[in-house]
Short mmCIF file of C-alpha atoms in Angstrom, two decimals:
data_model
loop_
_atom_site.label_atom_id
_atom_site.label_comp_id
_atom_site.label_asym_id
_atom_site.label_seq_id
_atom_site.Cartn_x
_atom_site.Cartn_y
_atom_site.Cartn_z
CA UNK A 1 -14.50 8.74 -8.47
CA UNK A 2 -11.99 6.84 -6.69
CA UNK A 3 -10.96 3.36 -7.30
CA UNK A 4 -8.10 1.58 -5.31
CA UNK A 5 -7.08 -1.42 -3.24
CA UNK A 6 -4.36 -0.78 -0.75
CA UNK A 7 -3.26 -4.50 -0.04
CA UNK A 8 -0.76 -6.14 2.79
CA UNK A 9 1.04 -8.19 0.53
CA UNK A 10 1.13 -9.30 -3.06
CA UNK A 11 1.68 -13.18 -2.21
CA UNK A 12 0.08 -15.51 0.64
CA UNK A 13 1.84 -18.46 1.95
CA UNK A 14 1.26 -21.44 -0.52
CA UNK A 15 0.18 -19.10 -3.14
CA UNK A 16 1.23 -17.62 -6.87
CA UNK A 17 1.93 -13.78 -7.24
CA UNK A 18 -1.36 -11.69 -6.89
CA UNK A 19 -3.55 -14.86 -6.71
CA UNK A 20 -5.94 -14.30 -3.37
CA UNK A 21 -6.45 -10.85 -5.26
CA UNK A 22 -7.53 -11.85 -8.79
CA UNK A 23 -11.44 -11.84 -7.54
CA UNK A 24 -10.65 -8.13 -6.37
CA UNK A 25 -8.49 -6.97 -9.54
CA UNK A 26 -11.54 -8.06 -12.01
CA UNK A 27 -13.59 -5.79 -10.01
CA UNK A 28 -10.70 -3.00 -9.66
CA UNK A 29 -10.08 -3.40 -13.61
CA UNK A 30 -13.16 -3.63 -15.00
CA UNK A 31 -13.20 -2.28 -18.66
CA UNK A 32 -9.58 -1.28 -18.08
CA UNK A 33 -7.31 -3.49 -20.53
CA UNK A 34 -4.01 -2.02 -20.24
CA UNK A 35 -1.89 -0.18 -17.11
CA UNK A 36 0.97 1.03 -15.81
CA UNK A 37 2.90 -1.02 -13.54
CA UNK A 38 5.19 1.31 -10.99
CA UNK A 39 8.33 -0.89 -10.62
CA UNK A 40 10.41 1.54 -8.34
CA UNK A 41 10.49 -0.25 -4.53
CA UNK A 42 12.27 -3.26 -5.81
CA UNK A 43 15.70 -2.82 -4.13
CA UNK A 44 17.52 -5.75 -5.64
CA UNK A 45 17.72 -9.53 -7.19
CA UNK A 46 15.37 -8.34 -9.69
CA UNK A 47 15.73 -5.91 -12.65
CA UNK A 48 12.65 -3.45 -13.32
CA UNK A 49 11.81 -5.27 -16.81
CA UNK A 50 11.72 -8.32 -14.71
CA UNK A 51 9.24 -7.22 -12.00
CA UNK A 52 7.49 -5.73 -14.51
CA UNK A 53 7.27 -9.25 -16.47
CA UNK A 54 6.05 -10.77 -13.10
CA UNK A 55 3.59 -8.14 -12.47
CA UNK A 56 2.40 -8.32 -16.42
CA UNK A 57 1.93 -12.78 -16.22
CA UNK A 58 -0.25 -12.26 -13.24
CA UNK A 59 -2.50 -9.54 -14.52
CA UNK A 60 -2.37 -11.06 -18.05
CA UNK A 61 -4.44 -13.68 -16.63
CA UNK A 62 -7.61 -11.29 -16.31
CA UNK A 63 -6.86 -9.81 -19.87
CA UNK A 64 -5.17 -6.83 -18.65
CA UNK A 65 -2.06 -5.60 -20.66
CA UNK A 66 1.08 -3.87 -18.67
CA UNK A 67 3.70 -1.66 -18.98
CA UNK A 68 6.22 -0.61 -16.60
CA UNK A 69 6.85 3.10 -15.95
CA UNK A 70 10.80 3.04 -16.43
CA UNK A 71 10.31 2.11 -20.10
CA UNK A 72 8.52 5.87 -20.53
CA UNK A 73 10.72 8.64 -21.49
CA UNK A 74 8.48 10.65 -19.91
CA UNK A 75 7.05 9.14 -16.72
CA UNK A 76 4.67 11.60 -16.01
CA UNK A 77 2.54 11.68 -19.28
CA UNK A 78 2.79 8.36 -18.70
CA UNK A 79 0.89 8.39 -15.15
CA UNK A 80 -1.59 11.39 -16.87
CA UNK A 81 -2.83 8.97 -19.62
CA UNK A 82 -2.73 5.77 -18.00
CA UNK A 83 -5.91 3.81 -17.45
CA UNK A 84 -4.64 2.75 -13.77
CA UNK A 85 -1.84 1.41 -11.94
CA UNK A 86 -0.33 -1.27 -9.86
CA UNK A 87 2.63 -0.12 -7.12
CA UNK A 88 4.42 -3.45 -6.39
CA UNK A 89 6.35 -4.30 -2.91
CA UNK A 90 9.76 -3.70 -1.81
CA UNK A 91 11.37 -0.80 0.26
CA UNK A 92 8.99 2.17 0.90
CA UNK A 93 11.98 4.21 1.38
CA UNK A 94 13.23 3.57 -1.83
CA UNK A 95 9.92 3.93 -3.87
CA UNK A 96 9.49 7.21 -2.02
CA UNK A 97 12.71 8.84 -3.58
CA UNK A 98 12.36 7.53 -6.75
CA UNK A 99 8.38 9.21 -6.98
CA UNK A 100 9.75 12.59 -5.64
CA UNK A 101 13.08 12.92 -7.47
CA UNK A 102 11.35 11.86 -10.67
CA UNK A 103 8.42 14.48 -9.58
CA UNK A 104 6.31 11.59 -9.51
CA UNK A 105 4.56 11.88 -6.28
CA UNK A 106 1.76 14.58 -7.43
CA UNK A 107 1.09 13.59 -10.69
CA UNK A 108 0.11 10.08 -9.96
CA UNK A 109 -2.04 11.46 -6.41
CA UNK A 110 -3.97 13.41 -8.92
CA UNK A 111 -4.47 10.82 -11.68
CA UNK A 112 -6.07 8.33 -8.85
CA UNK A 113 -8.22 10.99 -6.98
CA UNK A 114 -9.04 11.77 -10.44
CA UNK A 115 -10.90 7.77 -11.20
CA UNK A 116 -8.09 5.79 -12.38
CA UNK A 117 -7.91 2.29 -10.52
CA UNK A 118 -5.03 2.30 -8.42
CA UNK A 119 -3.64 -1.27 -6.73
CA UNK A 120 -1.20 -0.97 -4.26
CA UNK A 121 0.42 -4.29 -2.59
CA UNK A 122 3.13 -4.03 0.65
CA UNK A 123 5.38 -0.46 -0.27
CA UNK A 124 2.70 0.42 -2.57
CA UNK A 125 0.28 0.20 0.04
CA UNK A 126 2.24 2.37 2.16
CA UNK A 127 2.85 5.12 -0.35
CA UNK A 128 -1.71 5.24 -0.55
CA UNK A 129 -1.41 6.80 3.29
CA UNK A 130 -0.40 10.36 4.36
CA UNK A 131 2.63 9.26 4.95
CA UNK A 132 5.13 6.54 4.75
CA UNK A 133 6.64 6.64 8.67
CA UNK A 134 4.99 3.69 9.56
CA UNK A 135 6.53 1.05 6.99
CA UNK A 136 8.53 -1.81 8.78
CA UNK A 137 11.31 -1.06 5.78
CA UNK A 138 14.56 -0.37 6.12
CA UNK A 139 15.94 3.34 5.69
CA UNK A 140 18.68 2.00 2.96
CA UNK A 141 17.80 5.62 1.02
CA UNK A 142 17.05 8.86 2.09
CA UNK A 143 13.54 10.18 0.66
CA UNK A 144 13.11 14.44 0.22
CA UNK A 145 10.12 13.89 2.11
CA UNK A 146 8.12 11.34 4.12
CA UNK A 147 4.56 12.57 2.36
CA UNK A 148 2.88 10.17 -0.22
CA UNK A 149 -0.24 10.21 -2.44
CA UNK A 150 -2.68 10.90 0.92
CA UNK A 151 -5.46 8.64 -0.71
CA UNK A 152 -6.69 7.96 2.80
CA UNK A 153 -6.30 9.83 5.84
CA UNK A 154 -4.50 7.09 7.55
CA UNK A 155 -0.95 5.74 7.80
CA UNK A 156 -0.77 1.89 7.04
CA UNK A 157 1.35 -0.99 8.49
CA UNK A 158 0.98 -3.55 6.18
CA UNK A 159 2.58 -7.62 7.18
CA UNK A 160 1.11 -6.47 10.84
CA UNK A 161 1.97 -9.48 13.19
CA UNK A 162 0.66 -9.64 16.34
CA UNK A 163 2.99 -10.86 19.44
CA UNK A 164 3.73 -14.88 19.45
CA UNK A 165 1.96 -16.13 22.78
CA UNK A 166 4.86 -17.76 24.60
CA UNK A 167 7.80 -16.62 22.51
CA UNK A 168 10.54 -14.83 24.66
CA UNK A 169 11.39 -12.77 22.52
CA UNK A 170 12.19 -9.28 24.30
CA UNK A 171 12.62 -6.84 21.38
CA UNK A 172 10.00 -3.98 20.16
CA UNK A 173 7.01 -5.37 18.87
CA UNK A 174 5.35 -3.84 15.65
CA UNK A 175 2.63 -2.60 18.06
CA UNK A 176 5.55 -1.19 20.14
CA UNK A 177 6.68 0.94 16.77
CA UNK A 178 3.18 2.38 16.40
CA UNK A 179 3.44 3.74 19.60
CA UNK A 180 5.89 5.48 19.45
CA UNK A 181 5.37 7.21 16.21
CA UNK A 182 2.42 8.53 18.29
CA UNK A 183 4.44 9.68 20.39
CA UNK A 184 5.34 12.09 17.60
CA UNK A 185 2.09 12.47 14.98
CA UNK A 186 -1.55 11.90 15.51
CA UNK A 187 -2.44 10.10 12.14
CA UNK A 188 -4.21 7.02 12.84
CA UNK A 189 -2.49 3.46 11.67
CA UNK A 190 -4.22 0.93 10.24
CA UNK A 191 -2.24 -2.59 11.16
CA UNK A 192 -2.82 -4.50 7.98
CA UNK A 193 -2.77 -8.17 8.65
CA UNK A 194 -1.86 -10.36 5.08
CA UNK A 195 -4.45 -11.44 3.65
CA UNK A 196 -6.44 -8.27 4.01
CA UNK A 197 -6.82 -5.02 2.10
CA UNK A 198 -8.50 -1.57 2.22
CA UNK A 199 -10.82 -1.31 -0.99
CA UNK A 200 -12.47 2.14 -1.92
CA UNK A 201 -14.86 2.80 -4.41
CA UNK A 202 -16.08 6.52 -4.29
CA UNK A 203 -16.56 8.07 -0.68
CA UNK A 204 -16.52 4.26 0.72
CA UNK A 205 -13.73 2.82 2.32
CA UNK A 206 -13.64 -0.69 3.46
CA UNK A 207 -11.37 -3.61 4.86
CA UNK A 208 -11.88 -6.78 2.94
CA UNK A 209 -10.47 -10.27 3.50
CA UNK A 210 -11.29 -12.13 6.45
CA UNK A 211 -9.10 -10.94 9.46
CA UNK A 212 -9.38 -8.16 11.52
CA UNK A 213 -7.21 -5.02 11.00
CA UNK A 214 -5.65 -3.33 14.40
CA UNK A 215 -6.72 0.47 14.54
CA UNK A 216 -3.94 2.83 16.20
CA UNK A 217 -5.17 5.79 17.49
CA UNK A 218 -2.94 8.45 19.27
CA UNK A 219 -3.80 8.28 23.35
CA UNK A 220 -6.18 5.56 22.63
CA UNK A 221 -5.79 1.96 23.54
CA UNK A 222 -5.70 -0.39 20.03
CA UNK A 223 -8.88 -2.19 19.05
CA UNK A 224 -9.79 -4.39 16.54
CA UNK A 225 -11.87 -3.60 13.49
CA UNK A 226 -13.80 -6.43 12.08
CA UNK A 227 -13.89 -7.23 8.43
CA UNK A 228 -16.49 -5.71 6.03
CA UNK A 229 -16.54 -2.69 8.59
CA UNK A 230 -16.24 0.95 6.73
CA UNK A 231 -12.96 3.04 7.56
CA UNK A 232 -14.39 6.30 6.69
CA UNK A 233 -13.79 7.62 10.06
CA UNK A 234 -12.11 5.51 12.70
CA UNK A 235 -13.30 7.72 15.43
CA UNK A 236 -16.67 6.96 15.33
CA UNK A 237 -15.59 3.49 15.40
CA UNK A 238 -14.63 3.46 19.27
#
Protein backbone atom coordinates (compact mmCIF):
# COMPACT_ATOMS: atom_id res chain seq x y z
CA UNK A 1 0.00 0.00 0.00
CA UNK A 2 1.30 3.32 -0.63
CA UNK A 3 2.66 5.69 1.83
CA UNK A 4 4.15 9.17 0.85
CA UNK A 5 4.09 12.91 1.43
CA UNK A 6 5.09 14.99 -1.53
CA UNK A 7 5.83 18.40 0.32
CA UNK A 8 6.58 22.19 -1.09
CA UNK A 9 9.39 22.80 0.98
CA UNK A 10 11.39 21.33 3.79
CA UNK A 11 11.60 24.74 5.89
CA UNK A 12 8.86 27.60 6.56
CA UNK A 13 9.83 31.08 7.25
CA UNK A 14 10.76 31.38 11.03
CA UNK A 15 11.09 27.73 11.27
CA UNK A 16 13.85 24.70 11.94
CA UNK A 17 14.46 22.06 9.11
CA UNK A 18 11.36 19.69 8.69
CA UNK A 19 9.55 21.24 11.72
CA UNK A 20 5.75 22.14 10.33
CA UNK A 21 6.14 18.37 9.14
CA UNK A 22 7.10 16.46 12.30
CA UNK A 23 3.11 15.88 13.10
CA UNK A 24 3.00 14.33 9.45
CA UNK A 25 6.44 12.27 9.59
CA UNK A 26 5.17 10.40 12.98
CA UNK A 27 2.28 9.39 11.00
CA UNK A 28 4.42 8.68 7.66
CA UNK A 29 7.02 6.67 9.97
CA UNK A 30 5.13 4.89 12.13
CA UNK A 31 6.93 1.61 13.27
CA UNK A 32 9.67 2.55 10.81
CA UNK A 33 12.99 3.31 12.91
CA UNK A 34 15.58 3.63 10.41
CA UNK A 35 15.67 5.07 6.45
CA UNK A 36 17.37 6.05 3.72
CA UNK A 37 17.94 9.58 3.14
CA UNK A 38 18.46 10.37 -0.88
CA UNK A 39 21.05 13.22 -0.74
CA UNK A 40 21.52 13.70 -4.61
CA UNK A 41 19.70 17.39 -5.53
CA UNK A 42 22.02 19.27 -3.33
CA UNK A 43 24.05 21.22 -5.94
CA UNK A 44 26.53 22.92 -3.67
CA UNK A 45 27.69 24.63 -0.14
CA UNK A 46 26.93 21.40 1.35
CA UNK A 47 28.65 17.98 1.15
CA UNK A 48 26.26 14.77 0.97
CA UNK A 49 27.44 13.54 4.61
CA UNK A 50 26.43 16.95 5.64
CA UNK A 51 22.85 17.04 4.26
CA UNK A 52 22.58 13.81 5.30
CA UNK A 53 23.59 14.93 9.05
CA UNK A 54 20.87 17.69 8.69
CA UNK A 55 18.32 15.42 7.39
CA UNK A 56 19.36 12.63 10.26
CA UNK A 57 19.08 15.68 13.53
CA UNK A 58 15.64 16.45 12.30
CA UNK A 59 14.25 12.97 11.95
CA UNK A 60 16.28 11.83 15.02
CA UNK A 61 13.90 13.83 16.91
CA UNK A 62 10.91 11.28 16.23
CA UNK A 63 13.33 8.26 16.91
CA UNK A 64 14.00 7.56 13.41
CA UNK A 65 17.63 6.52 12.46
CA UNK A 66 19.19 7.67 8.85
CA UNK A 67 21.48 6.85 6.41
CA UNK A 68 22.34 8.50 3.31
CA UNK A 69 22.36 6.57 0.02
CA UNK A 70 25.98 7.68 -1.20
CA UNK A 71 27.52 5.82 1.76
CA UNK A 72 26.04 2.33 0.00
CA UNK A 73 28.28 0.57 -2.31
CA UNK A 74 25.45 -0.60 -3.79
CA UNK A 75 22.65 1.97 -3.97
CA UNK A 76 20.13 -0.11 -5.22
CA UNK A 77 20.01 -2.96 -2.57
CA UNK A 78 20.07 -0.21 -0.61
CA UNK A 79 16.62 1.35 -1.92
CA UNK A 80 15.24 -2.67 -2.13
CA UNK A 81 15.73 -3.18 1.67
CA UNK A 82 15.13 0.10 3.01
CA UNK A 83 12.23 0.70 5.35
CA UNK A 84 11.45 4.20 3.51
CA UNK A 85 12.95 7.26 2.33
CA UNK A 86 13.29 10.96 2.48
CA UNK A 87 14.33 12.92 -1.08
CA UNK A 88 15.64 16.31 0.21
CA UNK A 89 15.52 19.78 -1.93
CA UNK A 90 17.82 21.24 -4.33
CA UNK A 91 17.97 21.10 -8.23
CA UNK A 92 15.47 18.63 -9.81
CA UNK A 93 17.67 18.56 -12.71
CA UNK A 94 20.44 17.40 -10.90
CA UNK A 95 18.66 14.71 -8.71
CA UNK A 96 17.18 13.46 -11.96
CA UNK A 97 20.65 12.47 -13.50
CA UNK A 98 22.07 11.24 -10.60
CA UNK A 99 18.71 8.56 -10.12
CA UNK A 100 19.02 7.54 -13.86
CA UNK A 101 22.79 7.31 -14.35
CA UNK A 102 23.04 5.41 -11.08
CA UNK A 103 19.84 3.27 -12.44
CA UNK A 104 18.15 4.58 -9.58
CA UNK A 105 14.96 5.83 -10.95
CA UNK A 106 13.04 2.26 -11.15
CA UNK A 107 14.21 0.64 -8.31
CA UNK A 108 13.17 3.19 -5.81
CA UNK A 109 9.41 3.74 -8.01
CA UNK A 110 8.98 0.14 -7.22
CA UNK A 111 10.11 0.00 -3.57
CA UNK A 112 7.40 2.97 -2.78
CA UNK A 113 4.46 1.56 -4.93
CA UNK A 114 5.53 -1.45 -3.19
CA UNK A 115 4.53 0.19 0.86
CA UNK A 116 7.63 1.78 1.86
CA UNK A 117 6.99 5.45 3.26
CA UNK A 118 8.36 7.77 0.92
CA UNK A 119 8.83 11.79 1.97
CA UNK A 120 9.62 13.99 -0.61
CA UNK A 121 10.29 17.91 0.19
CA UNK A 122 10.91 20.72 -2.91
CA UNK A 123 13.13 18.46 -5.83
CA UNK A 124 12.00 15.45 -4.10
CA UNK A 125 8.59 16.42 -4.50
CA UNK A 126 9.05 16.94 -8.03
CA UNK A 127 10.74 13.66 -8.82
CA UNK A 128 6.95 11.87 -7.01
CA UNK A 129 5.14 13.33 -10.46
CA UNK A 130 5.27 11.90 -14.02
CA UNK A 131 7.61 14.08 -14.75
CA UNK A 132 9.97 16.70 -13.66
CA UNK A 133 9.21 19.64 -16.57
CA UNK A 134 7.48 21.67 -14.30
CA UNK A 135 10.26 22.40 -11.53
CA UNK A 136 11.18 26.21 -11.27
CA UNK A 137 15.07 24.76 -11.18
CA UNK A 138 17.64 25.62 -13.14
CA UNK A 139 18.85 23.27 -16.11
CA UNK A 140 22.68 23.41 -14.65
CA UNK A 141 22.76 19.38 -15.79
CA UNK A 142 21.41 17.55 -18.45
CA UNK A 143 19.09 14.52 -17.21
CA UNK A 144 18.75 11.13 -19.87
CA UNK A 145 15.24 11.68 -19.39
CA UNK A 146 12.61 14.03 -17.92
CA UNK A 147 10.44 10.82 -16.41
CA UNK A 148 10.46 10.27 -12.55
CA UNK A 149 8.95 7.75 -10.08
CA UNK A 150 5.09 8.55 -11.55
CA UNK A 151 3.68 8.12 -7.90
CA UNK A 152 0.84 10.38 -8.95
CA UNK A 153 -0.50 11.15 -12.19
CA UNK A 154 0.27 14.76 -11.89
CA UNK A 155 3.23 17.08 -12.45
CA UNK A 156 3.97 19.32 -9.31
CA UNK A 157 5.17 22.97 -8.90
CA UNK A 158 6.17 23.15 -5.58
CA UNK A 159 7.22 27.15 -3.85
CA UNK A 160 4.00 28.17 -6.21
CA UNK A 161 3.65 32.03 -5.72
CA UNK A 162 0.91 33.69 -6.90
CA UNK A 163 1.34 37.30 -8.71
CA UNK A 164 2.17 40.35 -6.10
CA UNK A 165 -1.01 42.70 -6.42
CA UNK A 166 0.59 45.99 -7.42
CA UNK A 167 4.13 44.90 -8.19
CA UNK A 168 5.26 45.97 -11.78
CA UNK A 169 7.00 43.49 -12.37
CA UNK A 170 6.59 42.48 -16.22
CA UNK A 171 8.36 39.09 -16.47
CA UNK A 172 6.62 35.43 -16.81
CA UNK A 173 4.80 34.53 -13.90
CA UNK A 174 4.99 30.86 -12.51
CA UNK A 175 1.36 30.59 -13.72
CA UNK A 176 2.70 31.94 -17.07
CA UNK A 177 5.31 28.73 -17.11
CA UNK A 178 2.45 26.28 -16.58
CA UNK A 179 0.94 27.46 -19.49
CA UNK A 180 3.02 27.00 -21.61
CA UNK A 181 4.18 23.58 -20.80
CA UNK A 182 0.52 22.96 -21.79
CA UNK A 183 1.09 24.20 -24.61
CA UNK A 184 3.20 21.08 -25.10
CA UNK A 185 1.76 18.02 -22.61
CA UNK A 186 -1.58 17.49 -21.07
CA UNK A 187 -0.50 16.30 -17.50
CA UNK A 188 -2.23 18.26 -14.99
CA UNK A 189 0.02 20.57 -12.43
CA UNK A 190 -0.59 20.82 -9.11
CA UNK A 191 0.79 24.52 -7.88
CA UNK A 192 2.05 23.62 -4.45
CA UNK A 193 1.91 26.61 -2.21
CA UNK A 194 4.65 26.18 1.05
CA UNK A 195 3.24 25.13 3.67
CA UNK A 196 1.20 22.46 1.96
CA UNK A 197 1.72 18.87 0.86
CA UNK A 198 0.05 15.99 -1.04
CA UNK A 199 -0.27 12.97 1.51
CA UNK A 200 -1.36 9.42 0.21
CA UNK A 201 -2.13 6.55 2.09
CA UNK A 202 -3.42 3.64 -0.18
CA UNK A 203 -5.78 4.68 -3.18
CA UNK A 204 -6.29 8.21 -1.26
CA UNK A 205 -4.68 11.20 -2.22
CA UNK A 206 -5.02 14.38 -0.38
CA UNK A 207 -3.67 18.07 0.03
CA UNK A 208 -2.95 18.87 3.62
CA UNK A 209 -1.88 22.12 5.26
CA UNK A 210 -4.02 25.00 5.23
CA UNK A 211 -3.77 26.84 1.79
CA UNK A 212 -5.21 26.12 -1.28
CA UNK A 213 -3.24 24.38 -4.10
CA UNK A 214 -3.77 25.91 -7.87
CA UNK A 215 -4.94 22.99 -10.27
CA UNK A 216 -3.54 23.38 -14.01
CA UNK A 217 -5.40 21.71 -16.40
CA UNK A 218 -4.56 21.78 -20.20
CA UNK A 219 -7.40 24.18 -22.08
CA UNK A 220 -8.93 24.78 -18.78
CA UNK A 221 -8.90 27.99 -16.86
CA UNK A 222 -6.88 27.42 -13.20
CA UNK A 223 -8.99 26.94 -10.09
CA UNK A 224 -8.36 26.56 -6.71
CA UNK A 225 -8.58 23.36 -4.73
CA UNK A 226 -9.36 23.75 -1.12
CA UNK A 227 -7.50 21.96 1.58
CA UNK A 228 -8.54 18.48 2.88
CA UNK A 229 -10.06 18.01 -0.75
CA UNK A 230 -9.01 14.41 -2.42
CA UNK A 231 -6.75 14.63 -5.68
CA UNK A 232 -7.67 11.33 -6.97
CA UNK A 233 -8.98 12.75 -10.09
CA UNK A 234 -8.82 16.47 -10.74
CA UNK A 235 -11.35 16.26 -13.44
CA UNK A 236 -14.15 15.55 -11.52
CA UNK A 237 -13.09 18.37 -9.47
CA UNK A 238 -14.28 21.17 -12.05
Amino acid sequence: MKHFILASTSTLFGQGYLEYLKPAMKTLYAGVDEIVFIPYARPGGSSHDDYTARAADALGTIGIRVKGLHTFADPAAAIREAKGFFTGGGNTFLLVKQLHELSLMEPLANAVSAGAPYLGCSAGSNIGGVTMQTTNDMPIVYPPSFKTLGLIPYNLNPHYLDPIPGSEHMGETRETRIKEFHTQNVIPVIGLREGSWIYAKGDSLTLEGSLTARIFLAGELPYELPAGSSLADLKEKR
